[in-house]
Amino acid sequence: MNPAKLFAAILLSVTVALPGAASQQSVSIPAEFRLEGDAVQGGLMIGYAPWSDRVTLDDRPIPVSGGYFLLGFERDAGPSSKLVVHRKRMRPEDVLQAPLIFSLRIKKRDYDIQRIDGLPRRKVTPDPEDLKRIRAEGRLMQDARSGKTLRLGFRSGFVWPARGRISGVYGSQRILNGEPRRPHFGVDIAAPTGTPVIAPADGRVTLVHPDMFFNGKSIVIDHGLGFTTVYIHLSGASVQPGQSVKQGDVIGKIGATGRVTGPHLHWGARVRNIEIDPALLVEGKPRPLNGP
């Protein structure tokens, strides 16, 4: 997402709830309030309200740091969500103002069905020993993606993490060797083994794993406020856990490790426990391998 580009939030209404009142009154949005991004299934919105330290989306608390907050929408999110932005007292003598209540209209998307055949049976239906390993690796990945740091790395904006061809898209359901599987939560970039992978935004590395059963060599980056990105099927990693990275830093190389049929990067993004579409964070398509 380019921070210089401000997208208009799609709002059904903006109201302020009056304490003790049964109805709501329409109000103007404070000039300093911002809501960037698109309210769409799999999308991300970045909010800024310097006078707020408490935000909820559909009655769930949303972390706030320096007035910034992140809204993530699930693959199959419903048609609308209620955003409540509370206002804090800037000084003890100030009168506490009523919260702003936004009704967001969520755009619906259509998803592709992808069929992948020729995978080893063990990668499609793991045996009991493999399942133990998969569960342990799942816990490692969950721990690496569960942080709620107050860093604001996402403010750098996002760029594509690798050059290549898009070979898999967010939200598509995969049928592996004829068996339907969970939706694909990420975007795949096909390129030769060894193609550099860069950090698409500022952040801190929380996991570098040498060889996960499904994911192969994997990296997780924390961008703050529960927003993390993952990079899997790598052939190499050039960062360490705890290392801070800037947008454009090389973090690894594309590979064909884990459950794959060819070399590519799987790039995933999550806001807290919601898997969002990384392709919505950037503009256009990744640069071609032989392009400028």
Short mmCIF file of N, CA, C and O in Angstrom, two decimals, residues 64-148:
data_model
loop_
_atom_site.label_atom_id
_atom_site.label_comp_id
_atom_site.label_asym_id
_atom_site.label_seq_id
_atom_site.Cartn_x
_atom_site.Cartn_y
_atom_site.Cartn_z
N VAL A 64 -4.12 0.00 19.32
CA VAL A 64 -3.86 1.36 18.85
C VAL A 64 -2.49 1.77 19.32
O VAL A 64 -2.10 1.53 20.47
N SER A 65 -1.69 2.41 18.44
CA SER A 65 -0.37 2.92 18.81
C SER A 65 -0.17 4.27 18.13
O SER A 65 -0.22 4.35 16.90
N GLY A 66 0.02 5.30 18.94
CA GLY A 66 0.22 6.63 18.39
C GLY A 66 -0.95 7.11 17.55
O GLY A 66 -0.77 7.92 16.63
N GLY A 67 -2.13 6.60 17.84
CA GLY A 67 -3.32 6.96 17.07
C GLY A 67 -3.57 6.07 15.87
O GLY A 67 -4.63 6.14 15.25
N TYR A 68 -2.62 5.19 15.52
CA TYR A 68 -2.78 4.30 14.37
C TYR A 68 -3.45 2.99 14.76
O TYR A 68 -3.21 2.46 15.86
N PHE A 69 -4.27 2.45 13.86
CA PHE A 69 -4.88 1.15 14.08
C PHE A 69 -5.10 0.47 12.72
O PHE A 69 -5.12 1.13 11.68
N LEU A 70 -5.22 -0.85 12.76
CA LEU A 70 -5.34 -1.66 11.54
C LEU A 70 -6.63 -2.45 11.55
O LEU A 70 -6.98 -3.06 12.57
N LEU A 71 -7.32 -2.46 10.41
CA LEU A 71 -8.53 -3.25 10.25
C LEU A 71 -8.30 -4.29 9.16
O LEU A 71 -7.96 -3.94 8.03
N GLY A 72 -8.48 -5.55 9.49
CA GLY A 72 -8.36 -6.62 8.51
C GLY A 72 -9.71 -7.27 8.29
O GLY A 72 -10.49 -7.44 9.24
N PHE A 73 -10.00 -7.63 7.03
CA PHE A 73 -11.29 -8.25 6.70
C PHE A 73 -11.06 -9.65 6.15
O PHE A 73 -10.24 -9.86 5.26
N GLU A 74 -11.79 -10.62 6.68
CA GLU A 74 -11.61 -12.01 6.31
C GLU A 74 -12.00 -12.29 4.87
O GLU A 74 -12.72 -11.50 4.24
N ARG A 75 -11.55 -13.42 4.37
CA ARG A 75 -11.86 -13.85 3.00
C ARG A 75 -13.35 -13.83 2.73
O ARG A 75 -13.81 -13.44 1.65
N ASP A 76 -14.15 -14.28 3.70
CA ASP A 76 -15.59 -14.38 3.52
C ASP A 76 -16.32 -13.41 4.46
O ASP A 76 -17.41 -13.74 4.95
N ALA A 77 -15.73 -12.24 4.68
CA ALA A 77 -16.36 -11.25 5.56
C ALA A 77 -17.75 -10.89 5.07
O ALA A 77 -18.03 -10.87 3.87
N GLY A 78 -18.63 -10.60 6.02
CA GLY A 78 -20.01 -10.24 5.70
C GLY A 78 -20.11 -8.89 5.02
O GLY A 78 -19.09 -8.21 4.79
N PRO A 79 -21.31 -8.45 4.70
CA PRO A 79 -21.50 -7.23 3.90
C PRO A 79 -21.16 -5.93 4.62
O PRO A 79 -20.98 -4.91 3.97
N SER A 80 -21.09 -5.94 5.94
CA SER A 80 -20.79 -4.69 6.65
C SER A 80 -20.11 -4.99 7.98
O SER A 80 -20.20 -6.09 8.53
N SER A 81 -19.41 -3.98 8.48
CA SER A 81 -18.76 -4.05 9.79
C SER A 81 -18.96 -2.73 10.51
O SER A 81 -19.01 -1.66 9.87
N LYS A 82 -19.02 -2.78 11.83
CA LYS A 82 -19.18 -1.58 12.63
C LYS A 82 -17.86 -1.21 13.29
O LYS A 82 -17.28 -1.98 14.05
N LEU A 83 -17.38 -0.03 12.94
CA LEU A 83 -16.14 0.49 13.51
C LEU A 83 -16.49 1.58 14.52
O LEU A 83 -17.22 2.52 14.20
N VAL A 84 -15.98 1.44 15.74
CA VAL A 84 -16.20 2.44 16.78
C VAL A 84 -14.85 3.00 17.22
O VAL A 84 -13.97 2.26 17.63
N VAL A 85 -14.71 4.31 17.08
CA VAL A 85 -13.48 5.01 17.46
C VAL A 85 -13.78 5.90 18.65
O VAL A 85 -14.48 6.90 18.53
N HIS A 86 -13.26 5.49 19.81
CA HIS A 86 -13.50 6.24 21.04
C HIS A 86 -12.55 7.43 21.13
O HIS A 86 -11.45 7.41 20.58
N ARG A 87 -12.99 8.46 21.82
CA ARG A 87 -12.18 9.65 21.99
C ARG A 87 -11.73 9.76 23.45
O ARG A 87 -12.52 9.55 24.37
N LYS A 88 -10.46 10.08 23.62
CA LYS A 88 -9.92 10.20 24.97
C LYS A 88 -9.83 11.66 25.38
O LYS A 88 -9.86 12.57 24.54
N ARG A 89 -9.71 11.89 26.67
CA ARG A 89 -9.51 13.24 27.17
C ARG A 89 -8.07 13.65 26.92
O ARG A 89 -7.13 12.99 27.36
N MET A 90 -7.88 14.74 26.19
CA MET A 90 -6.52 15.23 25.95
C MET A 90 -5.96 15.91 27.20
O MET A 90 -4.75 15.90 27.45
N ARG A 91 -6.88 16.49 28.00
CA ARG A 91 -6.50 17.10 29.27
C ARG A 91 -7.52 16.66 30.33
O ARG A 91 -8.67 16.38 30.00
N PRO A 92 -7.13 16.60 31.59
CA PRO A 92 -8.07 16.14 32.63
C PRO A 92 -9.35 16.94 32.69
O PRO A 92 -10.41 16.41 33.02
N GLU A 93 -9.27 18.23 32.35
CA GLU A 93 -10.46 19.08 32.46
C GLU A 93 -11.38 18.98 31.25
O GLU A 93 -12.48 19.55 31.25
N ASP A 94 -10.94 18.26 30.20
CA ASP A 94 -11.77 18.13 29.00
C ASP A 94 -13.00 17.27 29.25
O ASP A 94 -12.97 16.33 30.06
N VAL A 95 -14.08 17.60 28.56
CA VAL A 95 -15.28 16.77 28.61
C VAL A 95 -15.09 15.61 27.63
O VAL A 95 -14.68 15.81 26.49
N LEU A 96 -15.36 14.41 28.10
CA LEU A 96 -15.20 13.23 27.24
C LEU A 96 -16.27 13.24 26.15
O LEU A 96 -17.47 13.24 26.44
N GLN A 97 -15.83 13.28 24.90
CA GLN A 97 -16.76 13.29 23.79
C GLN A 97 -17.21 11.87 23.45
O GLN A 97 -16.51 10.90 23.69
N ALA A 98 -18.39 11.79 22.87
CA ALA A 98 -18.94 10.48 22.49
C ALA A 98 -18.13 9.88 21.35
O ALA A 98 -17.51 10.60 20.56
N PRO A 99 -18.11 8.55 21.24
CA PRO A 99 -17.33 7.90 20.17
C PRO A 99 -17.95 8.10 18.80
O PRO A 99 -19.15 8.34 18.67
N LEU A 100 -17.11 7.99 17.78
CA LEU A 100 -17.59 7.98 16.41
C LEU A 100 -17.90 6.54 16.01
O LEU A 100 -17.14 5.62 16.32
N ILE A 101 -19.02 6.35 15.33
CA ILE A 101 -19.43 5.02 14.90
C ILE A 101 -19.55 5.01 13.39
O ILE A 101 -20.30 5.79 12.81
N PHE A 102 -18.78 4.13 12.75
CA PHE A 102 -18.76 4.03 11.29
C PHE A 102 -19.36 2.69 10.88
O PHE A 102 -19.05 1.65 11.48
N SER A 103 -20.18 2.70 9.87
CA SER A 103 -20.69 1.47 9.29
C SER A 103 -20.00 1.29 7.94
O SER A 103 -20.20 2.06 7.01
N LEU A 104 -19.14 0.27 7.84
CA LEU A 104 -18.34 0.05 6.64
C LEU A 104 -19.02 -0.98 5.75
O LEU A 104 -19.41 -2.06 6.21
N ARG A 105 -19.15 -0.67 4.49
CA ARG A 105 -19.69 -1.63 3.53
C ARG A 105 -18.53 -2.43 2.94
O ARG A 105 -17.62 -1.87 2.35
N ILE A 106 -18.57 -3.76 3.10
CA ILE A 106 -17.48 -4.64 2.67
C ILE A 106 -17.78 -5.18 1.27
O ILE A 106 -18.80 -5.82 1.05
N LYS A 107 -16.87 -4.93 0.34
CA LYS A 107 -17.03 -5.43 -1.01
C LYS A 107 -16.84 -6.95 -1.06
O LYS A 107 -15.92 -7.49 -0.46
N LYS A 108 -17.70 -7.61 -1.81
CA LYS A 108 -17.61 -9.05 -1.99
C LYS A 108 -16.70 -9.39 -3.17
O LYS A 108 -16.64 -8.64 -4.14
N ARG A 109 -15.97 -10.51 -3.07
CA ARG A 109 -15.07 -10.94 -4.13
C ARG A 109 -15.42 -12.34 -4.60
O ARG A 109 -16.04 -13.12 -3.87
N ASP A 110 -15.02 -12.66 -5.82
CA ASP A 110 -15.12 -14.02 -6.35
C ASP A 110 -13.74 -14.65 -6.32
O ASP A 110 -12.72 -13.97 -6.54
N TYR A 111 -13.69 -15.95 -6.07
CA TYR A 111 -12.40 -16.64 -5.93
C TYR A 111 -12.27 -17.79 -6.93
O TYR A 111 -13.26 -18.40 -7.33
N ASP A 112 -11.03 -18.07 -7.27
CA ASP A 112 -10.73 -19.12 -8.24
C ASP A 112 -10.62 -20.48 -7.55
O ASP A 112 -10.36 -20.59 -6.35
N ILE A 113 -10.81 -21.52 -8.35
CA ILE A 113 -10.56 -22.89 -7.91
C ILE A 113 -9.32 -23.38 -8.66
O ILE A 113 -9.27 -23.31 -9.89
N GLN A 114 -8.32 -23.86 -7.92
CA GLN A 114 -7.09 -24.33 -8.52
C GLN A 114 -6.94 -25.83 -8.27
O GLN A 114 -7.14 -26.30 -7.15
N ARG A 115 -6.56 -26.56 -9.31
CA ARG A 115 -6.31 -28.00 -9.19
C ARG A 115 -4.82 -28.25 -9.35
O ARG A 115 -4.20 -27.81 -10.32
N ILE A 116 -4.26 -28.96 -8.38
CA ILE A 116 -2.84 -29.31 -8.43
C ILE A 116 -2.73 -30.82 -8.27
O ILE A 116 -3.12 -31.38 -7.23
N ASP A 117 -2.21 -31.47 -9.29
CA ASP A 117 -2.05 -32.93 -9.26
C ASP A 117 -0.56 -33.28 -9.30
O ASP A 117 0.29 -32.44 -9.60
N GLY A 118 -0.28 -34.51 -8.98
CA GLY A 118 1.09 -35.00 -9.05
C GLY A 118 1.90 -34.81 -7.78
O GLY A 118 3.11 -35.08 -7.77
N LEU A 119 1.25 -34.35 -6.68
CA LEU A 119 1.98 -34.21 -5.42
C LEU A 119 2.20 -35.57 -4.78
O LEU A 119 1.34 -36.46 -4.89
N PRO A 120 3.33 -35.78 -4.08
CA PRO A 120 3.52 -37.04 -3.34
C PRO A 120 2.38 -37.25 -2.34
O PRO A 120 1.94 -36.30 -1.68
N ARG A 121 1.88 -38.48 -2.23
CA ARG A 121 0.75 -38.77 -1.35
C ARG A 121 1.02 -38.29 0.07
O ARG A 121 0.13 -37.78 0.75
N ARG A 122 2.28 -38.43 0.54
CA ARG A 122 2.61 -38.05 1.91
C ARG A 122 2.42 -36.56 2.15
O ARG A 122 2.13 -36.14 3.27
N LYS A 123 2.57 -35.72 1.10
CA LYS A 123 2.39 -34.28 1.26
C LYS A 123 0.91 -33.89 1.26
O LYS A 123 0.55 -32.80 1.68
N VAL A 124 0.05 -34.77 0.76
CA VAL A 124 -1.38 -34.49 0.72
C VAL A 124 -2.08 -35.10 1.95
O VAL A 124 -2.94 -34.49 2.57
N THR A 125 -1.70 -36.33 2.31
CA THR A 125 -2.27 -37.02 3.46
C THR A 125 -1.12 -37.49 4.36
O THR A 125 -0.63 -38.62 4.23
N PRO A 126 -0.64 -36.63 5.27
CA PRO A 126 0.51 -36.97 6.12
C PRO A 126 0.22 -38.15 7.03
O PRO A 126 -0.92 -38.37 7.46
N ASP A 127 1.26 -38.93 7.35
CA ASP A 127 1.12 -40.04 8.29
C ASP A 127 1.18 -39.50 9.72
O ASP A 127 1.46 -38.31 9.94
N PRO A 128 0.91 -40.33 10.74
CA PRO A 128 0.85 -39.86 12.13
C PRO A 128 2.11 -39.14 12.60
O PRO A 128 2.02 -38.13 13.32
N GLU A 129 3.28 -39.64 12.23
CA GLU A 129 4.52 -38.98 12.65
C GLU A 129 4.64 -37.60 12.02
O GLU A 129 5.08 -36.64 12.66
N ASP A 130 4.25 -37.52 10.76
CA ASP A 130 4.28 -36.22 10.09
C ASP A 130 3.31 -35.25 10.76
O ASP A 130 3.61 -34.05 10.88
N LEU A 131 2.14 -35.75 11.19
CA LEU A 131 1.16 -34.88 11.83
C LEU A 131 1.70 -34.27 13.11
O LEU A 131 1.42 -33.11 13.42
N LYS A 132 2.49 -35.03 13.88
CA LYS A 132 3.10 -34.49 15.09
C LYS A 132 4.02 -33.32 14.74
O LYS A 132 4.01 -32.28 15.39
N ARG A 133 4.81 -33.54 13.70
CA ARG A 133 5.73 -32.48 13.26
C ARG A 133 4.95 -31.26 12.77
O ARG A 133 5.29 -30.12 13.10
N ILE A 134 3.89 -31.49 12.01
CA ILE A 134 3.09 -30.40 11.46
C ILE A 134 2.47 -29.57 12.58
O ILE A 134 2.47 -28.34 12.54
N ARG A 135 1.95 -30.24 13.61
CA ARG A 135 1.33 -29.52 14.73
C ARG A 135 2.37 -28.69 15.49
O ARG A 135 2.11 -27.54 15.87
N ALA A 136 3.56 -29.26 15.71
CA ALA A 136 4.62 -28.52 16.41
C ALA A 136 5.05 -27.30 15.61
O ALA A 136 5.25 -26.21 16.15
N GLU A 137 5.18 -27.48 14.29
CA GLU A 137 5.57 -26.35 13.44
C GLU A 137 4.47 -25.30 13.37
O GLU A 137 4.75 -24.10 13.30
N GLY A 138 3.22 -25.76 13.44
CA GLY A 138 2.10 -24.82 13.45
C GLY A 138 2.13 -23.94 14.68
O GLY A 138 1.82 -22.74 14.61
N ARG A 139 2.52 -24.53 15.84
CA ARG A 139 2.62 -23.74 17.06
C ARG A 139 3.75 -22.70 16.96
O ARG A 139 3.60 -21.57 17.43
N LEU A 140 4.86 -23.10 16.34
CA LEU A 140 5.96 -22.15 16.15
C LEU A 140 5.51 -20.98 15.28
O LEU A 140 5.80 -19.82 15.57
N MET A 141 4.82 -21.31 14.21
CA MET A 141 4.34 -20.26 13.30
C MET A 141 3.33 -19.36 14.00
O MET A 141 3.36 -18.13 13.86
N GLN A 142 2.45 -19.95 14.79
CA GLN A 142 1.44 -19.17 15.51
C GLN A 142 2.11 -18.22 16.50
O GLN A 142 1.73 -17.05 16.60
N ASP A 143 3.11 -18.73 17.22
CA ASP A 143 3.82 -17.88 18.18
C ASP A 143 4.50 -16.71 17.47
O ASP A 143 4.51 -15.58 17.97
N ALA A 144 5.08 -17.00 16.30
CA ALA A 144 5.80 -15.96 15.55
C ALA A 144 4.86 -14.90 15.01
O ALA A 144 5.29 -13.77 14.72
N ARG A 145 3.58 -15.23 14.87
CA ARG A 145 2.62 -14.31 14.27
C ARG A 145 1.63 -13.74 15.30
O ARG A 145 0.69 -13.04 14.91
N SER A 146 1.84 -14.04 16.57
CA SER A 146 0.86 -13.63 17.58
C SER A 146 1.27 -12.39 18.35
O SER A 146 0.55 -11.95 19.25
N GLY A 147 2.43 -11.81 18.03
CA GLY A 147 2.87 -10.63 18.74
C GLY A 147 1.98 -9.43 18.48
O GLY A 147 1.36 -9.31 17.42
N LYS A 148 1.92 -8.53 19.44
CA LYS A 148 1.13 -7.30 19.30
C LYS A 148 2.00 -6.10 19.65
O LYS A 148 1.65 -5.27 20.48
#
